[in-house]
Short mmCIF file of C-alpha atoms and ligand atoms in Angstrom, two decimals:
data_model
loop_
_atom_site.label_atom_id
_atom_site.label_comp_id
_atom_site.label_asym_id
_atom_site.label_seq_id
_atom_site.Cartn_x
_atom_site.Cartn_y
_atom_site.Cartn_z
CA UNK A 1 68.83 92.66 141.36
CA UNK A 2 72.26 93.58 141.39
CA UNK A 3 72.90 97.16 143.35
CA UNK A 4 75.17 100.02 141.97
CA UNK A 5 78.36 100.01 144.25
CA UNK A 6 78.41 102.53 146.37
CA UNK A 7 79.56 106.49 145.57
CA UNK A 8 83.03 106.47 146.23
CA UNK A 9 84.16 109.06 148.97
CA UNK A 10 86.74 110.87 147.06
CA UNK A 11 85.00 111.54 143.44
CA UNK A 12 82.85 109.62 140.93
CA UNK A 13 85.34 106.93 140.17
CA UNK A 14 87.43 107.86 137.26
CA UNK A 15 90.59 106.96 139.36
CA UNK A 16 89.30 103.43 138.74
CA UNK A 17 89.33 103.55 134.67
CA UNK A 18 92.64 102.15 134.31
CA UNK A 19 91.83 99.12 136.60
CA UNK A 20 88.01 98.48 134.59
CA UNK A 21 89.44 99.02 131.44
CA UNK A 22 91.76 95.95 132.55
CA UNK A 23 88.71 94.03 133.60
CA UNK A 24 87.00 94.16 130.29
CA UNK A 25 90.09 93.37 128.74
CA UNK A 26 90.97 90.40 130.92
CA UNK A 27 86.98 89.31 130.55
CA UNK A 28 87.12 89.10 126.82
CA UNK A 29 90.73 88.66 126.14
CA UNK A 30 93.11 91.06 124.57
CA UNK A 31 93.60 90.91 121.00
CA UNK A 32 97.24 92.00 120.09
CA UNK A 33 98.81 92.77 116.83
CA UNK A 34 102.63 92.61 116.67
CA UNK A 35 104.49 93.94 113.29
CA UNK A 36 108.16 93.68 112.75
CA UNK A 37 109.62 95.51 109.75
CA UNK A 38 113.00 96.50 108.59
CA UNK A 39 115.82 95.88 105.69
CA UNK A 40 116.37 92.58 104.45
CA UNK A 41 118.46 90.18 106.19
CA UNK A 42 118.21 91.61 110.10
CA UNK A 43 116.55 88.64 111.43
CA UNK A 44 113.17 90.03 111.54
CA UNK A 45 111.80 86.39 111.19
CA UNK A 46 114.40 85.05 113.60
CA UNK A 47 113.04 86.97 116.32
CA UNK A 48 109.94 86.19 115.89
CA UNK A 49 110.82 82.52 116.18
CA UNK A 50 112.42 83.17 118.90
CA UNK A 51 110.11 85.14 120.92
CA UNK A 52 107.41 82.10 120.18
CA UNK A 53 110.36 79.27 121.23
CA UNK A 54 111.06 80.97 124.52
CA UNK A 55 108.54 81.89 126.74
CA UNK A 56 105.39 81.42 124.48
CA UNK A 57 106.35 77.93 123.75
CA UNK A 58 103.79 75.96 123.65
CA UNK A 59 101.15 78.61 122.24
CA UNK A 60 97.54 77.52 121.30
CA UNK A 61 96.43 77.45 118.36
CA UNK A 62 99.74 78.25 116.62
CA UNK A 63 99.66 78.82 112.37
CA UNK A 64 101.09 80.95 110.02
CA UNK A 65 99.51 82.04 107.22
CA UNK A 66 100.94 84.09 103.89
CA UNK A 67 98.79 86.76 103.17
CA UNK A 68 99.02 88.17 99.73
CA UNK A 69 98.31 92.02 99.68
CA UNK A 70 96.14 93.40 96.74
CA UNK A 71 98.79 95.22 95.05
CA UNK A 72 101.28 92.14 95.71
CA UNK A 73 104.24 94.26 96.12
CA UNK A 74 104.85 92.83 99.77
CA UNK A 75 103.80 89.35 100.64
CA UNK A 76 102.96 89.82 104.65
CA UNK A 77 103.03 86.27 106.81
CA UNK A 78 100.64 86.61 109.80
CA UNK A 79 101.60 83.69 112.84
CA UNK A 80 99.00 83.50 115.17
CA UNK A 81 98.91 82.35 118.90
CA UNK A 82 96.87 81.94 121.76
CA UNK A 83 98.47 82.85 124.59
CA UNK A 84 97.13 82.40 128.40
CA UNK A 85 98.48 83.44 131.66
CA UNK A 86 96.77 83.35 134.91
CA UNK A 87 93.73 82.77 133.01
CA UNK A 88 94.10 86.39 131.04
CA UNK A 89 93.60 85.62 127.74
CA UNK A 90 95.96 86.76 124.62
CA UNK A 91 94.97 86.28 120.95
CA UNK A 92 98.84 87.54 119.65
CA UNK A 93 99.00 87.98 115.82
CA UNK A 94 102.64 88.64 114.58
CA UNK A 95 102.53 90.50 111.03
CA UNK A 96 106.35 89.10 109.63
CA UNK A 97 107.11 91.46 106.56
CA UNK A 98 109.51 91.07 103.74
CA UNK A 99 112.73 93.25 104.40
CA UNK A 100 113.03 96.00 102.03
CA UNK A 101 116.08 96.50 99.83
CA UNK A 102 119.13 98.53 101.17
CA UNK A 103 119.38 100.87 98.44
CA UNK A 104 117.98 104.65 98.43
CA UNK A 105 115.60 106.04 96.38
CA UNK A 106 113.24 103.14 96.94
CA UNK A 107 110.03 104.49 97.89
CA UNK A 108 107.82 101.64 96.52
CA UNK A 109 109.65 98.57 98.46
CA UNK A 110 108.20 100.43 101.85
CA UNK A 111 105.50 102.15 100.88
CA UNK A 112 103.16 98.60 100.63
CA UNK A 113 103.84 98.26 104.77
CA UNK A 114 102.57 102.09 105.49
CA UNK A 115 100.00 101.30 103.35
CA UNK A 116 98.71 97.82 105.47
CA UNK A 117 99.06 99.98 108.40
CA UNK A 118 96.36 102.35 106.83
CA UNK A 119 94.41 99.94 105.52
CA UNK A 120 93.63 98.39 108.89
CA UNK A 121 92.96 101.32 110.12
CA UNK A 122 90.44 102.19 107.13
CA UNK A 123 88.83 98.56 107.47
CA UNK A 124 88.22 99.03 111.11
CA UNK A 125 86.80 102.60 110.56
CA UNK A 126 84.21 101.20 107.71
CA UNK A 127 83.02 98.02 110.05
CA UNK A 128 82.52 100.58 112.71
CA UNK A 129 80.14 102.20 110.48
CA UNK A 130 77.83 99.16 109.85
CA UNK A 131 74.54 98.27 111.69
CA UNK A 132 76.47 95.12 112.93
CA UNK A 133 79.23 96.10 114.89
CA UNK A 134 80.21 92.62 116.62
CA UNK A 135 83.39 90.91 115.46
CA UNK A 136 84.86 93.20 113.58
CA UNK A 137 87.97 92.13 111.54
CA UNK A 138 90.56 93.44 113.78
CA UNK A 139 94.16 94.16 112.53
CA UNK A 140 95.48 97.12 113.40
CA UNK A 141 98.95 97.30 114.81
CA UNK A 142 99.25 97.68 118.11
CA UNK A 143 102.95 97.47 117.96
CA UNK A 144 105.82 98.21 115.17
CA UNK A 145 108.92 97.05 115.67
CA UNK A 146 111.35 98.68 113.74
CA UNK A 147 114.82 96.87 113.07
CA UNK A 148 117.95 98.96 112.61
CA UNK A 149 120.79 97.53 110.92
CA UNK A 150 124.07 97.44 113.49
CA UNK A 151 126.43 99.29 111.41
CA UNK A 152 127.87 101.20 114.70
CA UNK A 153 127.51 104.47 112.96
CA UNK A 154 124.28 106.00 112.76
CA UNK A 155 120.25 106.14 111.10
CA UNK A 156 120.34 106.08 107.54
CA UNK A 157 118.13 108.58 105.56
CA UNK A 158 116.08 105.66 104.38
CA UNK A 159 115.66 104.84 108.09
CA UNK A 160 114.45 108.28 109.03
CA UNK A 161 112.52 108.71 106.60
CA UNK A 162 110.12 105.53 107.20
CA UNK A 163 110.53 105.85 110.66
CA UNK A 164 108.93 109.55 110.98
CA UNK A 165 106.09 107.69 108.69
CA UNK A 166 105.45 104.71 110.76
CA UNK A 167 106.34 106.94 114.04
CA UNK A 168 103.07 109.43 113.40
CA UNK A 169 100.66 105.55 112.40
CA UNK A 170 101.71 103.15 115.45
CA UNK A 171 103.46 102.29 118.28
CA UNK A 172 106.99 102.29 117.28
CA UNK A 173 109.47 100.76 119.01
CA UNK A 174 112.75 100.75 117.07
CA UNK A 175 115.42 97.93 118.10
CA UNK A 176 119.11 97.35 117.07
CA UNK A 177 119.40 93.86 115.07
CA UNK A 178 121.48 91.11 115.70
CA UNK A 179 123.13 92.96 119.07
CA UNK A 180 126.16 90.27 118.72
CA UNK A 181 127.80 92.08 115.93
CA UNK A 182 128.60 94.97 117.82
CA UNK A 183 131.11 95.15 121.16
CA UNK A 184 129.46 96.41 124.55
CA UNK A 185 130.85 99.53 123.97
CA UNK A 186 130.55 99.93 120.26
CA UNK A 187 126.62 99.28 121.27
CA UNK A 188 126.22 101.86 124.15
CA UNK A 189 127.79 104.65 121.63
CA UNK A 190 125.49 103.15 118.74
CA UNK A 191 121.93 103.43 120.65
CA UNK A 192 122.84 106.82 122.31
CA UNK A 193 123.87 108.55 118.48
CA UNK A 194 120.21 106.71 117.60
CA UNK A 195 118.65 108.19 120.10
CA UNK A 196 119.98 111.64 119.23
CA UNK A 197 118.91 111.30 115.95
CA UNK A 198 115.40 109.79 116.82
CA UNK A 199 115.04 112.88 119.14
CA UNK A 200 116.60 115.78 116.39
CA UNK A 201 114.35 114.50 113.72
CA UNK A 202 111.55 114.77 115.86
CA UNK A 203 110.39 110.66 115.36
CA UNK A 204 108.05 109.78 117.54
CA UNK A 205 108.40 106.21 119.54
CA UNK A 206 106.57 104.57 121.75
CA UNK A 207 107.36 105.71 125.19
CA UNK A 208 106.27 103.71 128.32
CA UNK A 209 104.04 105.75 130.59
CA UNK A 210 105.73 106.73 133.80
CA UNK A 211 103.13 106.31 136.63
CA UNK A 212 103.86 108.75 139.25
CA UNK A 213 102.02 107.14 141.95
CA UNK A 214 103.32 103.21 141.32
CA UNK A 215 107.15 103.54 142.39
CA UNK A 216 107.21 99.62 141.45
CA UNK A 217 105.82 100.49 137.35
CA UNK A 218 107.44 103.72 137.25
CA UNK A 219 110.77 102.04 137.94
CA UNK A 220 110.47 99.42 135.59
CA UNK A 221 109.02 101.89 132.44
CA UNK A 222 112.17 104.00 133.16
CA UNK A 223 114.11 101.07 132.64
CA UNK A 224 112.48 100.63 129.90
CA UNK A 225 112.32 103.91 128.19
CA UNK A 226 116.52 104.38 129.29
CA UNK A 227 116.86 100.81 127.14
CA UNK A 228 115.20 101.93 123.87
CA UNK A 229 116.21 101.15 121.40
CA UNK A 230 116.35 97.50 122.63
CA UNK A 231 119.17 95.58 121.38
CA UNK A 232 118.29 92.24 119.82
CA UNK A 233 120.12 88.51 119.73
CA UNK A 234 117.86 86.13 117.81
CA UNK A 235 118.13 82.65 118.42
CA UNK A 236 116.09 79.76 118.38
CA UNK A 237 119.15 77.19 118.81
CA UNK A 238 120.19 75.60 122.10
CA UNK A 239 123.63 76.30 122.63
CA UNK A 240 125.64 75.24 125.86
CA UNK A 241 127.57 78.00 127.81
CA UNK A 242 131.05 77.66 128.91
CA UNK A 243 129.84 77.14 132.63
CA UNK A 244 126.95 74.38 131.25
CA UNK A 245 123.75 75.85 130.79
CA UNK A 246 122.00 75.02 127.81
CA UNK A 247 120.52 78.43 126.87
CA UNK A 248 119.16 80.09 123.38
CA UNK A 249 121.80 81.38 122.02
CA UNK A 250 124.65 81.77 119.09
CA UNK A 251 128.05 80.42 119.31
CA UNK A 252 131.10 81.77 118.96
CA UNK A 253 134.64 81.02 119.29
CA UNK A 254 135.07 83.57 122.06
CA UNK A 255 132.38 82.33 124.02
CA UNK A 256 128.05 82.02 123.34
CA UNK A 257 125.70 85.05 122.85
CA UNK A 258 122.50 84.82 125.20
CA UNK A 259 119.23 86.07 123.84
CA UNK A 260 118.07 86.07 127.45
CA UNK A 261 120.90 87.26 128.93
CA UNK A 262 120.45 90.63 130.08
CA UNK A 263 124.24 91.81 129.91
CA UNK A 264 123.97 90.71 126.20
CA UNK A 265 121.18 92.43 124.97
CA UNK A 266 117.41 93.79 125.70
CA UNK A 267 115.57 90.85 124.49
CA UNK A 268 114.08 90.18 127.86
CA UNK A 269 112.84 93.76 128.21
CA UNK A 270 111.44 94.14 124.80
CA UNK A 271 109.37 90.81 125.47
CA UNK A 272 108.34 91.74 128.89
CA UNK A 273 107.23 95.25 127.59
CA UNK A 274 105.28 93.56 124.53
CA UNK A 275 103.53 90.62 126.43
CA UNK A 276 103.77 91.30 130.05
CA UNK A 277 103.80 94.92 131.10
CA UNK A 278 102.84 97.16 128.59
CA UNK A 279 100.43 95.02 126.30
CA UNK A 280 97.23 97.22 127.24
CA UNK A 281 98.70 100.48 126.93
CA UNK A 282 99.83 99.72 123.68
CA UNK A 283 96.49 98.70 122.87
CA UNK A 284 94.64 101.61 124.12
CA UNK A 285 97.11 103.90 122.74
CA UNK A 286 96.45 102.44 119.63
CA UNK A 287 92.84 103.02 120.05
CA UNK A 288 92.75 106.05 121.54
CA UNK A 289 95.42 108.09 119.32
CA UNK A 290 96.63 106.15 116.39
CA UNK A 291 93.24 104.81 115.09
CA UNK A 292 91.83 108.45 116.89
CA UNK A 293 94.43 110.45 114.60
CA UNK A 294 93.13 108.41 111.28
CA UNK A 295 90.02 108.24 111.88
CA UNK A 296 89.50 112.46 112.33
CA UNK A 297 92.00 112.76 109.61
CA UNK A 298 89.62 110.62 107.00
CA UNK A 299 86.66 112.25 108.38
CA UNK A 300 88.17 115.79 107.94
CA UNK A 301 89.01 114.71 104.20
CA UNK A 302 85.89 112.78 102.72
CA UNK A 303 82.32 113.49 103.08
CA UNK A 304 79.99 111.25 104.37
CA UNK A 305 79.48 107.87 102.63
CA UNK A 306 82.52 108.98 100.21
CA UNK A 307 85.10 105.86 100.21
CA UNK A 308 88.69 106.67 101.02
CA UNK A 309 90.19 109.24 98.44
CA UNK A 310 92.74 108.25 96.21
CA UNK A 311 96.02 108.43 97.21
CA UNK A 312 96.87 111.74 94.79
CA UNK A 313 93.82 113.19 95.62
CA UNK A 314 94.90 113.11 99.06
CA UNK A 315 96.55 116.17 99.96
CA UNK A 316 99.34 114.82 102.14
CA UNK A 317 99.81 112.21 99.16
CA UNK A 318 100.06 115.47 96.71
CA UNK A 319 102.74 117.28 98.93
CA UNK A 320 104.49 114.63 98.47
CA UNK A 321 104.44 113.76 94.96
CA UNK A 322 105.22 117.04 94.05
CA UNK A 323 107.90 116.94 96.46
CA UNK A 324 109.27 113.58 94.71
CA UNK A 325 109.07 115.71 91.23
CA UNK A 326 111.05 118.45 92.45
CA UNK A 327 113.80 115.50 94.14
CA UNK A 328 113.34 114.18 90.68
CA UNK A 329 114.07 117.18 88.28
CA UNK A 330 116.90 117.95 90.92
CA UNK A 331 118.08 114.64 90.11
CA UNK A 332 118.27 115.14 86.14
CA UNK A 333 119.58 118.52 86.47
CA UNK A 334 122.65 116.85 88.91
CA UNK A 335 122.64 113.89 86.45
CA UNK A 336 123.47 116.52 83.24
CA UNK A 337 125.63 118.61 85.21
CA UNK A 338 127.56 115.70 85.90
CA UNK A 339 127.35 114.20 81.89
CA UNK A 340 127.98 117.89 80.64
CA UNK A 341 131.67 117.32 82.84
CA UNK A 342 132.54 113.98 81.94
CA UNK A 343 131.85 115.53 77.97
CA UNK A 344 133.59 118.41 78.87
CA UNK A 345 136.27 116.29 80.16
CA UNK A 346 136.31 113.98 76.96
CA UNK A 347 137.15 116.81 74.89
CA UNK A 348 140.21 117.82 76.74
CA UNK A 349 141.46 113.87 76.79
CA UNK A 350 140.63 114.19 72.91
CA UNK A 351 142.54 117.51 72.34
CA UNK A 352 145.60 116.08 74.41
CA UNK A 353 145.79 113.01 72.49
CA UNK A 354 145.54 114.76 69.36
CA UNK A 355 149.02 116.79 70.75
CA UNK A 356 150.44 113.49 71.57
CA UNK A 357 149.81 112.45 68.17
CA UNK A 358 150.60 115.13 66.41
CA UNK A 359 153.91 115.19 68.48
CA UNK A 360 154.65 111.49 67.99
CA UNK A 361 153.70 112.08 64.19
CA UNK A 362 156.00 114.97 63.66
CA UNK A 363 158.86 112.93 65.78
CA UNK A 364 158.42 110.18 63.66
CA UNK A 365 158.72 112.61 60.18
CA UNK A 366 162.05 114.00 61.65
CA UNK A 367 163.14 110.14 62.33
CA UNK A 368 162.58 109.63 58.79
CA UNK A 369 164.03 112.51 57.79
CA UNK A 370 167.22 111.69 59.77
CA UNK A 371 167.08 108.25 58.32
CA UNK A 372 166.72 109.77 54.71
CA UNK A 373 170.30 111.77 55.78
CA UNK A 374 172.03 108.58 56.83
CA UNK A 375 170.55 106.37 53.61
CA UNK A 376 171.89 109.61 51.48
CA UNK A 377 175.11 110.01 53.58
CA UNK A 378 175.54 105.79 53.37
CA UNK A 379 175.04 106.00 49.32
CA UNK A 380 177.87 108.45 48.97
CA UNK A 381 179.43 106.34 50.92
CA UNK A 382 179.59 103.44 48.80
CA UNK A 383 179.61 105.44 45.79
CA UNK A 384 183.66 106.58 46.86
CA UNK A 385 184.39 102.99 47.27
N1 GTP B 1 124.59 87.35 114.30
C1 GTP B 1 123.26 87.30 114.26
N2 GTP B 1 122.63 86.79 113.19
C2 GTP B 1 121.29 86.74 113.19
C3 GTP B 1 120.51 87.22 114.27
N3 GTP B 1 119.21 87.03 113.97
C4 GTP B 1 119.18 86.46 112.76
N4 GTP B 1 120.41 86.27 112.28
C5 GTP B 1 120.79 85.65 110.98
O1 GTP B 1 120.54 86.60 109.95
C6 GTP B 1 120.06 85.94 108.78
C7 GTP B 1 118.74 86.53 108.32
O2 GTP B 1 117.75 86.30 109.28
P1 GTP B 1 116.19 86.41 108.97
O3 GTP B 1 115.50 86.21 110.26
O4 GTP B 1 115.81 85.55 107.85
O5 GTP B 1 116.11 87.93 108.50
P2 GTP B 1 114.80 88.72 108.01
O6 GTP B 1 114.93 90.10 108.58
O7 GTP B 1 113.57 87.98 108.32
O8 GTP B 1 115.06 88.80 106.45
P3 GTP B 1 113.94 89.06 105.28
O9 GTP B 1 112.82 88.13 105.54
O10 GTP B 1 114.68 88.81 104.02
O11 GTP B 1 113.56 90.49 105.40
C8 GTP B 1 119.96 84.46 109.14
O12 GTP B 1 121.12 83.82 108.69
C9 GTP B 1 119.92 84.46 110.67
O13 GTP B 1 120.46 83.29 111.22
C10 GTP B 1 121.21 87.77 115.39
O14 GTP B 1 120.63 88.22 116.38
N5 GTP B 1 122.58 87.79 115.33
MG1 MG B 2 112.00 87.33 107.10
#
């Protein structure tokens, strides 16, 4: 029979949690969800590729799949991988989503990825509740990436607002797009505004956990943390530098843009931090306050055995619509304002064209009038002859 270890000198062993919760995971492998959302056209897919043609390459078990939501307003493709280091066992899933338009106003082209972020949630919560509790369907998120478009400005409203959503659901971990676009300089500027904004409107990101004791991790999560938000090159083409190394990269006249070059952009660190460093701390977090935070919040809202209230019975959902009515009747009221102008404004163009014509009609009856003179004056004329 196998004996208890024995009581530890200094306390009951909680200092070890970290460490067991690391055994378990290594035991049974870790199960990690990956999403990557953002507008159209930021190379959401591309970096997906090219996190799975760099280091991943080759994964187990590799397929994509298209999974069609219920209300088929986003079509979600789910790749997934088996990945194994030093025998520690990954099962990655990357959620790829559709990029949503780049117009404002457009609640409903987001709304469907909030929603699949809930919905895992709610799924996990109900097998949870069942006698049989073993291989549950397991989706949730463990980590959002969100991808900002490198405009060298600033957020855009629509940005804000879906990041504060997703910010309060996951793990999010915002990144600049396609890092290549924007000079080294242009880029430093760019993240710190975006990090000014991220910390005035109060979004919450994912923040590496500093560990006071480990000099070594506390280092490298302050690296991390001063990097956010990562700046991205996607790439899954081989491209030879000018000094000859055949790298991932893109091409340029002036010279090639690495994707693992770290004077080029963060793709290095953001990979490191998903699959390396911080993979179980995104997962517990996950567990322990995302999936914690929905979980009390359904619990607080339903009664037992009640299903998952309907989105305007919700009260959070009701805030909101009424606040989308009030945006609304703002709207019309700006939208008649402005029509009661441009009528007000037609009226004065008609009353000055009516001058005009009245002008050019009474210059044209003393034209005729002079020409009736002459045509008189030119008959006497000819009458003397
Ligand atoms: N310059 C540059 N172009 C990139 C980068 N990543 C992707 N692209 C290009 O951007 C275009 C769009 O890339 P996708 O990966 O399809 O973008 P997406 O975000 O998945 O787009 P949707 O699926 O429509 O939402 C392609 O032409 C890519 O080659 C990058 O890092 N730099
Ligand atoms: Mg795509």
């Amino acid at each position: 029979m196998a004996n208890l270890p024995p009581p530890m000198s200094n306390g009951i062993g909680i200092a070890n949690l970290p460490n067991q919760r690391h055994k378990i995971v290594a035991k049974h492998g870790a199960h990690f969800t990956v999403m990557v959302v953002g507008e159209s056209g930021l190379g959401k897919t591309t970096l997906v590729n090219t996190l799975f043609s760099t280091e991943l390459s080759p994964p187990k078990n590799y397929n994509r799949r298209h999974h069609k939501q219920l209300d088929k307003l986003t079509e979600v493709e789910i790749i997934k991988a088996e990945l194994e280091e030093k025998q520690f066992k990954t099962k990655l899933t990357v959620i790829d989503t559709p990029g949503f338009g780049d117009y404002v106003n457009n609640r409903d082209s987001w709304a469907p990825i909030v929603d699949f972020i809930d919905d895992q949630h709610e799924a996990y919560m109900r097998q949870e509740q069942q006698p049989q509790r073993k291989d549950k369907i397991d989706l949730r998120v463990h980590a959002c990436l969100y991808f900002i478009r490198p405009t060298g400005h600033t957020l855009k409203p629509l940005d804000i607002e879906i990041m504060k959503r997703l910010g309060t659901r996951v793990n999010l971990i915002p990144v600049i797009a396609k890092a290549d676009t924007l000079t080294q300089n242009d880029l430093f500027t760019f993240k710190q505004r975006i990090r000014e904004v991220i910390h005035v409107q109060g979004i919450r990101i994912y923040q590496p956990p500093i560990e006071p004791d480990d000099e070594v991790t506390a280092e490298h999560a302050r690296i991390l943390a001063e990097a956010m938000p990562f700046s991205i090159i996607g790439s899954t083409e081989d491209v030879t530098t000018a000094d000859g190394r055949v790298v991932k990269g893109r091409e340029y006249l002036w010279g090639v843009a690495e994707v693992e070059n770290e004077n080029h952009c963060d793709f290095r660190k953001l990979r490191s931090l998903l699959i390396r460093t911080h993979m179980l701390d995104l997962i517990s977090t996950t567990e322990e306050l995302h999936y914690e935070n929905y979980r009390q919040g359904q619990m607080e809202s339903r009664k037992p055995g009640e299903s998952k209230p309907r989105k305007f019975e919700n009260p959070k959902f009701k805030e909101e619509e009424e606040q989308l009515r009030r945006r609304f009747t703002e709207q019309v009221k700006a939208e008649e304002a402005r029509f009661r102008q441009w009528e007000q404004h037609l009226i004065q163009e008609r009353d000055r064209l009516n001058k005009d014509l009245e002008l050019a009609h009474s210059a044209i009856k003393s034209l005729e009038a002079e020409l009736d003179n002459l045509q008189a004056g030119y008959g006497r004329g000819t009458n003397r002859r």
